[in-house]
Backbone as CSV, one residue per row, in Angstrom:
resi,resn,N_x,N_y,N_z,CA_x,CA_y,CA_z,C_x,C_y,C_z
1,UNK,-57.077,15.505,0.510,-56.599,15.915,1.835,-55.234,16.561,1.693
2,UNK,-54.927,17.698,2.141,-53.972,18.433,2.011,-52.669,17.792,3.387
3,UNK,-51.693,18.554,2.732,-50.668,18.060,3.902,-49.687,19.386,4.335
4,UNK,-49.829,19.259,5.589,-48.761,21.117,5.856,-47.717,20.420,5.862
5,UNK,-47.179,21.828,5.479,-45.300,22.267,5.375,-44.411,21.436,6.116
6,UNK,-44.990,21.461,7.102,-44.714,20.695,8.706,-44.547,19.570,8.604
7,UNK,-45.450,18.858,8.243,-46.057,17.705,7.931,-45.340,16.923,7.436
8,UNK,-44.763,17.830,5.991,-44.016,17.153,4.670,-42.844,17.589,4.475
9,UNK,-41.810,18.296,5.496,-40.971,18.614,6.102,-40.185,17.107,6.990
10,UNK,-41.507,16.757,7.777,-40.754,16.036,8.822,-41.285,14.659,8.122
11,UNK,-41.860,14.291,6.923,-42.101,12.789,6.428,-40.726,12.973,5.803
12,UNK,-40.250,14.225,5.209,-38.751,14.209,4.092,-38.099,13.330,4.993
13,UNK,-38.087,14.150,6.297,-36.488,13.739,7.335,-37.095,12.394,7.373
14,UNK,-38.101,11.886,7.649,-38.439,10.338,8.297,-37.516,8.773,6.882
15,UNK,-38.273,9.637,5.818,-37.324,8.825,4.656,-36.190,8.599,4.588
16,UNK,-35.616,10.007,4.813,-33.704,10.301,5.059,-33.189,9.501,5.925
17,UNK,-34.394,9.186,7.029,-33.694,8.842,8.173,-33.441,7.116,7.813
18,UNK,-34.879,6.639,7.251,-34.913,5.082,6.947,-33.786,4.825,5.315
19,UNK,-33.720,6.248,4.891,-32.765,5.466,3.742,-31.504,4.711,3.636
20,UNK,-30.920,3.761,3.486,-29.920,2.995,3.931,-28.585,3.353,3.173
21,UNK,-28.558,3.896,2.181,-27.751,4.661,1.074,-26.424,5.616,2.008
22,UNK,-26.960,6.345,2.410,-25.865,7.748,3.251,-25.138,6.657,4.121
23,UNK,-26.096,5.707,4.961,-25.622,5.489,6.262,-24.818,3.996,5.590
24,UNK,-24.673,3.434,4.885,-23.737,2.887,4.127,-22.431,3.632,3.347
25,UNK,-22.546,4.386,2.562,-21.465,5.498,2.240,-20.421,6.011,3.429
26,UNK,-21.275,6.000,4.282,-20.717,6.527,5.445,-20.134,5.439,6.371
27,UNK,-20.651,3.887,6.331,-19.655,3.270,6.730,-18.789,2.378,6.006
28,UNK,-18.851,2.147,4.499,-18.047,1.999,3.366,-16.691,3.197,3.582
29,UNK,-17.075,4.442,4.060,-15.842,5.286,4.495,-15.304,5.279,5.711
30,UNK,-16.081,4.646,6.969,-15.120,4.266,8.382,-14.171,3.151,7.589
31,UNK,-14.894,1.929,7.240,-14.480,1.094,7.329,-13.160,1.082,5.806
32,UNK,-13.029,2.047,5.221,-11.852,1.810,4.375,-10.731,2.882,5.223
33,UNK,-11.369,3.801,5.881,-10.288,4.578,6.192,-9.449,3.437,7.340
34,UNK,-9.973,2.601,8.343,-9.759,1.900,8.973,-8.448,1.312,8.194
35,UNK,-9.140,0.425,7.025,-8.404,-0.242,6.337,-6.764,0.724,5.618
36,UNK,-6.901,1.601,5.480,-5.919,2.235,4.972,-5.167,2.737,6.154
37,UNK,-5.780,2.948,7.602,-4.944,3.060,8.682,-4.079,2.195,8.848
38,UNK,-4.405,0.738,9.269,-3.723,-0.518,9.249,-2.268,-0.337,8.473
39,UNK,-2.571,-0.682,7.200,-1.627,-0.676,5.937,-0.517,0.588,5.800
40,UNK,-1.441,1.727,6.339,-0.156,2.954,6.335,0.884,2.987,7.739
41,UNK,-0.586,2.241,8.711,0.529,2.025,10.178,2.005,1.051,10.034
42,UNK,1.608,0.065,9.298,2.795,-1.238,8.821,3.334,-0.337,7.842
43,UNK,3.354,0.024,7.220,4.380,0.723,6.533,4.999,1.725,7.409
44,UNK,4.782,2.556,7.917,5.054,3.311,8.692,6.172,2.662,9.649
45,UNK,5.845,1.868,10.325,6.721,1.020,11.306,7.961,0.164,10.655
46,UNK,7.255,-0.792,9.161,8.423,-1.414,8.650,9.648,-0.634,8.447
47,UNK,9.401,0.646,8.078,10.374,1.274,7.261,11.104,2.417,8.116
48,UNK,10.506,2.579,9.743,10.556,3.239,10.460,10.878,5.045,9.822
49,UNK,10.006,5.066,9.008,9.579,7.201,8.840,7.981,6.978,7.945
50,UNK,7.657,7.947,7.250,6.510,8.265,6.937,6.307,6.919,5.909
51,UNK,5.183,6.209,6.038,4.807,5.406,5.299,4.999,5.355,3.397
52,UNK,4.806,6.372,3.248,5.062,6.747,1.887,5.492,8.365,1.544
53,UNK,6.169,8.668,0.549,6.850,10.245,0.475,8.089,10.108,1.769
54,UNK,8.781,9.022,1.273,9.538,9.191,2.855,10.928,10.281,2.466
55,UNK,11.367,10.403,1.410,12.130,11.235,0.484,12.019,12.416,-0.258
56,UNK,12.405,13.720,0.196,11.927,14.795,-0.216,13.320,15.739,-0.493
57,UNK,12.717,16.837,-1.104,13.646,18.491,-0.795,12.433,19.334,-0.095
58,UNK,12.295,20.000,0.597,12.270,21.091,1.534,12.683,22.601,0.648
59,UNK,11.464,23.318,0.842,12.018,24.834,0.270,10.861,25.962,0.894
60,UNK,11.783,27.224,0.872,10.440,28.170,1.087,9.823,28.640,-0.111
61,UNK,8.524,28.887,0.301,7.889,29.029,-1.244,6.816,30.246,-0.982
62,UNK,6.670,30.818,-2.107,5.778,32.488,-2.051,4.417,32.306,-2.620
63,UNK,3.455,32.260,-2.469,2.079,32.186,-3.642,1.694,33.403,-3.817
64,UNK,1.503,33.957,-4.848,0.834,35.396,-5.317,-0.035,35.175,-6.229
65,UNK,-1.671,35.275,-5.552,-2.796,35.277,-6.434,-3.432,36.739,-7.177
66,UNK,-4.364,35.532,-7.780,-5.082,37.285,-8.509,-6.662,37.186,-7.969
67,UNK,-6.852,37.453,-6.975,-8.245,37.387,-6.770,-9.408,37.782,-8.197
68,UNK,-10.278,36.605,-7.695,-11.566,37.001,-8.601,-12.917,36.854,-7.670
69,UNK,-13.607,37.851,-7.565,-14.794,37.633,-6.727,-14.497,37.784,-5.226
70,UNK,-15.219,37.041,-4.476,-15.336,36.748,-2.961,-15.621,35.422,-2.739
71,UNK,-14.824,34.237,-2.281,-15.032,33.091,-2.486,-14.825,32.590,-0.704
72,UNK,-14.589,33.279,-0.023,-14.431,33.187,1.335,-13.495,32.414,1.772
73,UNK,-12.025,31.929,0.799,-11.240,31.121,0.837,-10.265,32.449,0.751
74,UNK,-9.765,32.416,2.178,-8.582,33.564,2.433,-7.390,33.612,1.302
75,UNK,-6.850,32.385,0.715,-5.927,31.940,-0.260,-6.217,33.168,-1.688
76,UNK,-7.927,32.309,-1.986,-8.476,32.904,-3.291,-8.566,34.363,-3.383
77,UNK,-8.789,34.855,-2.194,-9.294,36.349,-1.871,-8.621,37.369,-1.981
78,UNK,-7.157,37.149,-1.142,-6.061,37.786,-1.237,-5.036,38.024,-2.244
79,UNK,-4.644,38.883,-2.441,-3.800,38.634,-3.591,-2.354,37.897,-3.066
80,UNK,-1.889,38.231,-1.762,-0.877,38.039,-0.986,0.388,38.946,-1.363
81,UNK,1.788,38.499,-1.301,2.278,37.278,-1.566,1.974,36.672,-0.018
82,UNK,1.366,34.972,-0.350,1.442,34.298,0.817,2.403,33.556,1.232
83,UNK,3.140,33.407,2.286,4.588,32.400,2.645,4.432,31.128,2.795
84,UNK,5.048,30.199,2.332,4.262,29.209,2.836,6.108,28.068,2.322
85,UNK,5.779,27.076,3.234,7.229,26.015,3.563,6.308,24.796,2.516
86,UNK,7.876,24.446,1.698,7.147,23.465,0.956,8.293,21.917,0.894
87,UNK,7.303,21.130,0.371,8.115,19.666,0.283,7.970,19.413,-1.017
88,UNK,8.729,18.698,-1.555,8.632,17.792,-2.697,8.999,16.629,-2.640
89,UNK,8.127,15.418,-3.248,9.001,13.865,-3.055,8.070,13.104,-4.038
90,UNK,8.374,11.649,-3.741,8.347,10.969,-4.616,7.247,9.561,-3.306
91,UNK,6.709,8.745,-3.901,5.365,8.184,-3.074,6.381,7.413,-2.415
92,UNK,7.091,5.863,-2.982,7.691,5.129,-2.741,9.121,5.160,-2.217
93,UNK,9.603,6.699,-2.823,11.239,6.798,-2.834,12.164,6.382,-3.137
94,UNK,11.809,5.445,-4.261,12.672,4.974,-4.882,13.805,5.909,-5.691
95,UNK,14.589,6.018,-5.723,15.793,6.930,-6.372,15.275,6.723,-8.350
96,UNK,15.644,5.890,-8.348,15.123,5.743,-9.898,13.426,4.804,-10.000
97,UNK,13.136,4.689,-11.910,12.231,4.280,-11.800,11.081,4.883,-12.117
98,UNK,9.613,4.510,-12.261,8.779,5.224,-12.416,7.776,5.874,-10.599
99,UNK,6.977,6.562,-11.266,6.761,7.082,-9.065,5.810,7.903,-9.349
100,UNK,4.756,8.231,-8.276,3.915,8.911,-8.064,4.774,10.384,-7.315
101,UNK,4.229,11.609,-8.026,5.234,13.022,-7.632,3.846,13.327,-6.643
102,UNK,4.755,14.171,-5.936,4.001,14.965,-4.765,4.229,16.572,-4.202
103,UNK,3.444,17.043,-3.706,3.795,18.295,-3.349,3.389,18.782,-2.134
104,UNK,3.762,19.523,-0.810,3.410,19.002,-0.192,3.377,20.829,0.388
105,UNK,2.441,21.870,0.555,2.686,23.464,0.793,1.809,23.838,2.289
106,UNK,2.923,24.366,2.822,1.857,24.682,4.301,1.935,26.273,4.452
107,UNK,0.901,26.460,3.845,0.647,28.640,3.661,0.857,28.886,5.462
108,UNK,1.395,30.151,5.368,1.306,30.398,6.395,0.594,31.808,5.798
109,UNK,0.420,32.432,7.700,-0.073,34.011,7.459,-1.793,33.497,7.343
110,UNK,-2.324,34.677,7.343,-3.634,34.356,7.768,-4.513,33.421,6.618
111,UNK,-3.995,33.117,5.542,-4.594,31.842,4.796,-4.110,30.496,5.031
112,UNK,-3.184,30.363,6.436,-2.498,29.515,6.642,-3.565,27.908,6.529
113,UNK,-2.749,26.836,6.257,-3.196,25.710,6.190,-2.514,24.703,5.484
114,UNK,-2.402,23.527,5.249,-2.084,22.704,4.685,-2.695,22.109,3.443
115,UNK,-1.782,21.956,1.902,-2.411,21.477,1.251,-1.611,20.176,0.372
116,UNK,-1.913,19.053,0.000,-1.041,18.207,-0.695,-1.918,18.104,-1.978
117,UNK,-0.644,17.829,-2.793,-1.278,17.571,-4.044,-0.534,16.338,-4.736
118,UNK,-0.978,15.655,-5.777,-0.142,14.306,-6.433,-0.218,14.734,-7.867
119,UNK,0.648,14.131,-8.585,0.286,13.747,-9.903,-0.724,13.125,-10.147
120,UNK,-1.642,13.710,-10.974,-3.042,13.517,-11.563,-3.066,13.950,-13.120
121,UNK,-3.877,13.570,-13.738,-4.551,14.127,-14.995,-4.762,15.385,-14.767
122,UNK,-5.668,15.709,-15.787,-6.575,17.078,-15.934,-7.936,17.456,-16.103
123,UNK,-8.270,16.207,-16.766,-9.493,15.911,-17.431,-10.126,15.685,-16.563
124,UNK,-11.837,15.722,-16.885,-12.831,15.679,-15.831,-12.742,14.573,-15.122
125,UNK,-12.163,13.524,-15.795,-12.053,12.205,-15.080,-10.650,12.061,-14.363
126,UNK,-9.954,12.086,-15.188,-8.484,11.996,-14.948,-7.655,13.000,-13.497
127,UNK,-8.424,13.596,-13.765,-7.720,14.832,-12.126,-8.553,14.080,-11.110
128,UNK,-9.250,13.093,-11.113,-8.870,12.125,-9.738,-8.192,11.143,-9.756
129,UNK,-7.440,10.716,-10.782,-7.011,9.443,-11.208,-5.330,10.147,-10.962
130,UNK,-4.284,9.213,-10.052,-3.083,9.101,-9.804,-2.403,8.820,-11.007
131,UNK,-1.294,9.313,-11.201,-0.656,9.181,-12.210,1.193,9.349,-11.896
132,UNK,1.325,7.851,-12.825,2.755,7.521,-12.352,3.885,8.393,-13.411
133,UNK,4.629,8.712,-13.398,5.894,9.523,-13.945,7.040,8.995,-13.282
134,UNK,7.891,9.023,-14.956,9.649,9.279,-14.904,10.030,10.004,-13.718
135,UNK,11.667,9.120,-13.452,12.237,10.246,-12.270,12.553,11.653,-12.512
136,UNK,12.664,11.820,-13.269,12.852,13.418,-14.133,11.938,14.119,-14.784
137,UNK,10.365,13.819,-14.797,9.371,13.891,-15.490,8.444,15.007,-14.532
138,UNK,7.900,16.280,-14.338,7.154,16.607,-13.581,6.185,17.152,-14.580
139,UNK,5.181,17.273,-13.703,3.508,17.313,-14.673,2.682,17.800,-13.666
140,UNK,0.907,18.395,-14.560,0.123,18.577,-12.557,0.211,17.862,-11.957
141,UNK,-0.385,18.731,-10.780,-0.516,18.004,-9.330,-1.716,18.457,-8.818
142,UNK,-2.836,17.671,-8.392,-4.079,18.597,-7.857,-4.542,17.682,-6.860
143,UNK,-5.050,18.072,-6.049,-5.693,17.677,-5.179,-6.495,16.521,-4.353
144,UNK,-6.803,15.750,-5.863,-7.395,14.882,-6.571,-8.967,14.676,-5.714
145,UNK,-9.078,15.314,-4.444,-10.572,15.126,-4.160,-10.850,16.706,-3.569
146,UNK,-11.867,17.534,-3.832,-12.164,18.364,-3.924,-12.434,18.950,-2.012
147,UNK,-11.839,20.458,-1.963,-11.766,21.227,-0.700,-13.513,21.601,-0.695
148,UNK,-13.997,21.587,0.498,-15.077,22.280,0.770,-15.132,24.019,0.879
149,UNK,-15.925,24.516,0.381,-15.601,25.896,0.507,-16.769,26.466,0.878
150,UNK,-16.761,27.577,0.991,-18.526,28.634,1.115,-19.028,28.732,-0.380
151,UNK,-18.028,28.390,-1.575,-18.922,28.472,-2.825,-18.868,27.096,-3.487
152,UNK,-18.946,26.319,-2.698,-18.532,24.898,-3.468,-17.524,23.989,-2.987
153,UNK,-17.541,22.927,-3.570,-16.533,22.253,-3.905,-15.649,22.504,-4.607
154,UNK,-13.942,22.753,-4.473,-13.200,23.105,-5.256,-11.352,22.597,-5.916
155,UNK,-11.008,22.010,-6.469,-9.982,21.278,-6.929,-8.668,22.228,-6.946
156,UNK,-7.806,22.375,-6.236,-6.845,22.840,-7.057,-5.830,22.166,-7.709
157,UNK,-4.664,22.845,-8.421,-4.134,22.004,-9.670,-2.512,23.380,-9.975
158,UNK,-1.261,22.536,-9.468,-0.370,22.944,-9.761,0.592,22.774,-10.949
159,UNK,0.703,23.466,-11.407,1.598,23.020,-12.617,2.642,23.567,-13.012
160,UNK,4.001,22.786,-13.571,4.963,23.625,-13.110,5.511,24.277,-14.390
161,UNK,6.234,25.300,-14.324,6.708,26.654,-14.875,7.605,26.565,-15.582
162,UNK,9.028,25.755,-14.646,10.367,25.905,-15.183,10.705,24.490,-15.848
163,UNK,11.656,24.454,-16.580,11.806,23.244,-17.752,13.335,23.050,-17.038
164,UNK,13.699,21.837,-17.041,14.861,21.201,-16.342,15.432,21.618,-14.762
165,UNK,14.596,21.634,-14.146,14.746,22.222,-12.929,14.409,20.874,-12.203
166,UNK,14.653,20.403,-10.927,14.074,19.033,-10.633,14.957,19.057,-8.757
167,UNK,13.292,19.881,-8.028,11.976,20.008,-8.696,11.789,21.151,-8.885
168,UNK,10.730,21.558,-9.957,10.762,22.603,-10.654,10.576,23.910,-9.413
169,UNK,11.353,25.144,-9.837,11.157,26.030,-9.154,10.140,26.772,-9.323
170,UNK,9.022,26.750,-9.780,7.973,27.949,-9.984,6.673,26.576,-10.190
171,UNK,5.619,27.220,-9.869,4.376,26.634,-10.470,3.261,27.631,-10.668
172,UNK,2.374,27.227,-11.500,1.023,28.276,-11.558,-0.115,27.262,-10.947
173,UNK,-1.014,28.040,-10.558,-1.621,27.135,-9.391,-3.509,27.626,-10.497
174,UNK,-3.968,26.569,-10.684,-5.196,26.581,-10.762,-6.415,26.330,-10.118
175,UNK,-7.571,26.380,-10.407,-8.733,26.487,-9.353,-9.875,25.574,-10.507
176,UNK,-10.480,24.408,-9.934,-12.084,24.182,-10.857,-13.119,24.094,-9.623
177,UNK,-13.867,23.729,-10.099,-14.986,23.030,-9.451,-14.910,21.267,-10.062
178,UNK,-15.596,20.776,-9.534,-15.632,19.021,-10.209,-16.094,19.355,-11.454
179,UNK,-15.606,18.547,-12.355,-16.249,18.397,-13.602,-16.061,20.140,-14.769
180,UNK,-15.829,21.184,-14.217,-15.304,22.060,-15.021,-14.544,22.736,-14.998
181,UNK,-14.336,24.171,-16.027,-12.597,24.384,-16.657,-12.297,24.574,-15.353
182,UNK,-10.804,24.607,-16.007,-9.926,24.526,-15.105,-9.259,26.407,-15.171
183,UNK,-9.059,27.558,-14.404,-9.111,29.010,-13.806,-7.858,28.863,-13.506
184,UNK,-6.430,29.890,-14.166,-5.549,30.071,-13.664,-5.698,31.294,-12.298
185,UNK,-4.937,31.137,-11.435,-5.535,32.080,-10.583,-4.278,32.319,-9.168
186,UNK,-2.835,31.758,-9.700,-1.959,32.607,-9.237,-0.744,31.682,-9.531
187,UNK,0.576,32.089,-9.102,1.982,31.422,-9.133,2.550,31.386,-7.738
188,UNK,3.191,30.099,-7.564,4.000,29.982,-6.531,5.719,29.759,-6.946
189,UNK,6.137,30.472,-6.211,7.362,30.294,-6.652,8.518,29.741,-4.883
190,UNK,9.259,29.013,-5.419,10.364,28.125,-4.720,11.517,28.693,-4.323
191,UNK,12.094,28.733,-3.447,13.802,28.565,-3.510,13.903,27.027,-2.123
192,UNK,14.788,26.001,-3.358,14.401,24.820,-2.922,16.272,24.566,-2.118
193,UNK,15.907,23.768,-0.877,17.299,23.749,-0.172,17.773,22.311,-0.772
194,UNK,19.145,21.537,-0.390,19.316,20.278,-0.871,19.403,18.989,0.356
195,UNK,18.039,19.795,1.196,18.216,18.870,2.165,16.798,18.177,1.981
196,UNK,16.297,17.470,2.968,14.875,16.890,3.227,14.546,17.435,4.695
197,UNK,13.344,17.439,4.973,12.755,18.303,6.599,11.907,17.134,7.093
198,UNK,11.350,17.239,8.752,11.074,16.111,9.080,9.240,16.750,9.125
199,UNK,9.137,18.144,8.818,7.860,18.603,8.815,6.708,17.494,8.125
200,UNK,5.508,17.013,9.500,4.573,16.482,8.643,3.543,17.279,8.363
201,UNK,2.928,17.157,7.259,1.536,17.829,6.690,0.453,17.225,6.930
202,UNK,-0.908,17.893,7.070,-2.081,17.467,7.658,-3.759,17.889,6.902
203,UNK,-3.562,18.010,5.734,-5.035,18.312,4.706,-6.162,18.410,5.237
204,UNK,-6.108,17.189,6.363,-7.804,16.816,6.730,-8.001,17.902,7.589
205,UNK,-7.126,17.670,8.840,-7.010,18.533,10.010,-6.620,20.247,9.787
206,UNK,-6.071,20.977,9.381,-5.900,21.994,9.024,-5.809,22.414,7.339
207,UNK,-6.466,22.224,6.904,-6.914,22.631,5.471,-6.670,24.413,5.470
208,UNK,-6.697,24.931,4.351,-6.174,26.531,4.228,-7.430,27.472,4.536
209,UNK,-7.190,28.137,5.393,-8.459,28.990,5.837,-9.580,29.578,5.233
210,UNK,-10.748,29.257,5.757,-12.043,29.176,4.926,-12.309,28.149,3.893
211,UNK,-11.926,26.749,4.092,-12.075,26.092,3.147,-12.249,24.420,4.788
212,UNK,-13.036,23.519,3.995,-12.884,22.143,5.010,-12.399,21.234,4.511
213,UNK,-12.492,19.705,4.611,-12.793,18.299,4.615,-14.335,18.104,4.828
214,UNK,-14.755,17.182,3.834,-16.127,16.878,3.758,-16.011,15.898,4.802
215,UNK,-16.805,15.530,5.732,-16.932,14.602,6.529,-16.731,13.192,5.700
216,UNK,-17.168,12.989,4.741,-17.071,11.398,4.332,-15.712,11.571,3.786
217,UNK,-15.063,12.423,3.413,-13.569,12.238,2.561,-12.406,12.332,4.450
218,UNK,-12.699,13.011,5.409,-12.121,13.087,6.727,-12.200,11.386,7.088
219,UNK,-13.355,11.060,6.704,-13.125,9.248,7.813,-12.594,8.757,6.567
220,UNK,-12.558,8.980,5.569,-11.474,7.644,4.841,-9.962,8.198,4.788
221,UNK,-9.896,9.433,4.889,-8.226,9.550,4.746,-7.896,9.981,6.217
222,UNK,-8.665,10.611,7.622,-7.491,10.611,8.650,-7.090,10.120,9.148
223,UNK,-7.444,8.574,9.636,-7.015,7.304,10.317,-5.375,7.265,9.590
224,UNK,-5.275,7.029,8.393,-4.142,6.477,7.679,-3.494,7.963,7.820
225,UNK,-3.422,9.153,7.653,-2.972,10.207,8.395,-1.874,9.829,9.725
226,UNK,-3.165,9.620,10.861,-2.789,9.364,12.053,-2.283,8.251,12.072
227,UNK,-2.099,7.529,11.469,-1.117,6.285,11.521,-0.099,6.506,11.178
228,UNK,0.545,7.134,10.174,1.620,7.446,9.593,2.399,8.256,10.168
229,UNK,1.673,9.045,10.972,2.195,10.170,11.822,2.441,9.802,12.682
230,UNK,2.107,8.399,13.511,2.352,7.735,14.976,4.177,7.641,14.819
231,UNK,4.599,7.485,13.953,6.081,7.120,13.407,6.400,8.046,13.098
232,UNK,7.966,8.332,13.944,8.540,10.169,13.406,9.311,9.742,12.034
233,UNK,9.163,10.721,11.833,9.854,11.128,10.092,11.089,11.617,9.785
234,UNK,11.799,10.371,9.757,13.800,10.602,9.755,13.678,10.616,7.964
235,UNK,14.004,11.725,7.815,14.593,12.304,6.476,16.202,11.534,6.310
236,UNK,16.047,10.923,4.695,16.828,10.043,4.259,17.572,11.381,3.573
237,UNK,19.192,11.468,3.315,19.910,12.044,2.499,19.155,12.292,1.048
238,UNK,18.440,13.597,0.397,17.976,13.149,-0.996,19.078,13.298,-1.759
239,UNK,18.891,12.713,-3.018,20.387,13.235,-4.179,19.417,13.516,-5.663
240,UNK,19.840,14.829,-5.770,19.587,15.651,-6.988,19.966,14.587,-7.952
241,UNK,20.129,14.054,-9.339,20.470,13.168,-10.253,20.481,14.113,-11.645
């Protein structure tokens, strides 16, 4: 007995629908983003400014790519130069010590969007894995969970240029997919002020044009977002060292 298209079309969806897998994933991700709301809200409040990165420099910064292809990611496409206001800081803020580095670039102009990046590895494994560094120590920074795009999933990965600079004034900015090489594919360059800004950044919610948030990576990180952000962001004096 044969079975139409139709048929075996709508038994697929009936399975999808009874499989318990997605619809667990999916609340394994309410329920941690929840959890990371909580924890970033109390921090947020104890310390009265941004839960973590409460310590930065502030600079304007230029990106000039080299397009390859058509990737429908206004950033990738353009060569620019694109403008874009940037942060740098440290997770905890501790002045000395070891610390998670951060970066924090909001493109403007029509690839405008928000992107943060941390200290990470490189390696297929390791560029999701956080990675702690010296106060004087800078290394990549990527993304660590991958942008949605029209050609994929895609990682980017900053790395910086200049040697004793802190924080470094230049970076070259790379491009993968999960799991392969890693595509140089433009430079951003800095002129960094010696103040801190109270500008917050937003990844989930405005990501860089033509690019998203996967729905399951949006419910575990915007709650703790929006928590952190409930608390305005009084910039502490930074000191160069």
């Amino acid at each position: 007995m044969s079975t139409s298209p139709t048929s075996a079309v709508e038994s697929a969806a009936r399975d999808r629908a009874q499989d318990p897998g997605p619809r667990l994933v999916d609340l394994a991700a309410r329920v941690g983003g929840q959890v990371l709301a909580a924890t970033f809200g109390v921090a947020a409040r104890l310390r009265g400014t941004r839960a973590l990165h409460p310590v930065g420099f502030c600079g304007i910064g230029s990106l000039t790519m080299e397009p390859v292809g058509r990737s429908g990611v206004v950033l990738l496409d353009e060569p620019g130069p694109h403008p874009c206001l940037v942060r740098w800081s440290r997770a905890t803020g501790m002045r000395e010590g070891p610390d998670l580095e951060g970066l924090a670039v909001r493109i403007q102009g029509p690839a405008a969007g928000d992107v943060l990046v941390a200290s990470t590895g490189t390696g297929v494994l390791t560029r999701h894995v956080l990675t702690v560094r010296g106060r004087r120590d800078h290394g990549p920074l990527s993304t660590l969970l991958p942008l949605s795009t029209p050609v994929g999933p895609l990682l980017l990965r900053f790395d910086p240029l200049t040697v004793g600079d802190d924080p470094p004034a230049a970076y070259r900015l790379l491009v993968s997919a999960p799991g392969r090489p890693w595509h140089e594919r433009g430079r951003l360059q800095i002129t960094w002020t010696d103040a801190d800004c109270t500008r917050r950044h937003d990844p989930v919610g405005h990501p860089p044009a033509g690019t998203w948030t996967h729905p399951l990576w949006a419910r575990l990180r915007e709650p703790s977002y929006a928590a952190s952000r409930a608390v305005g962001a009084e910039p502490e004096e930074p000191v160069r060292a």
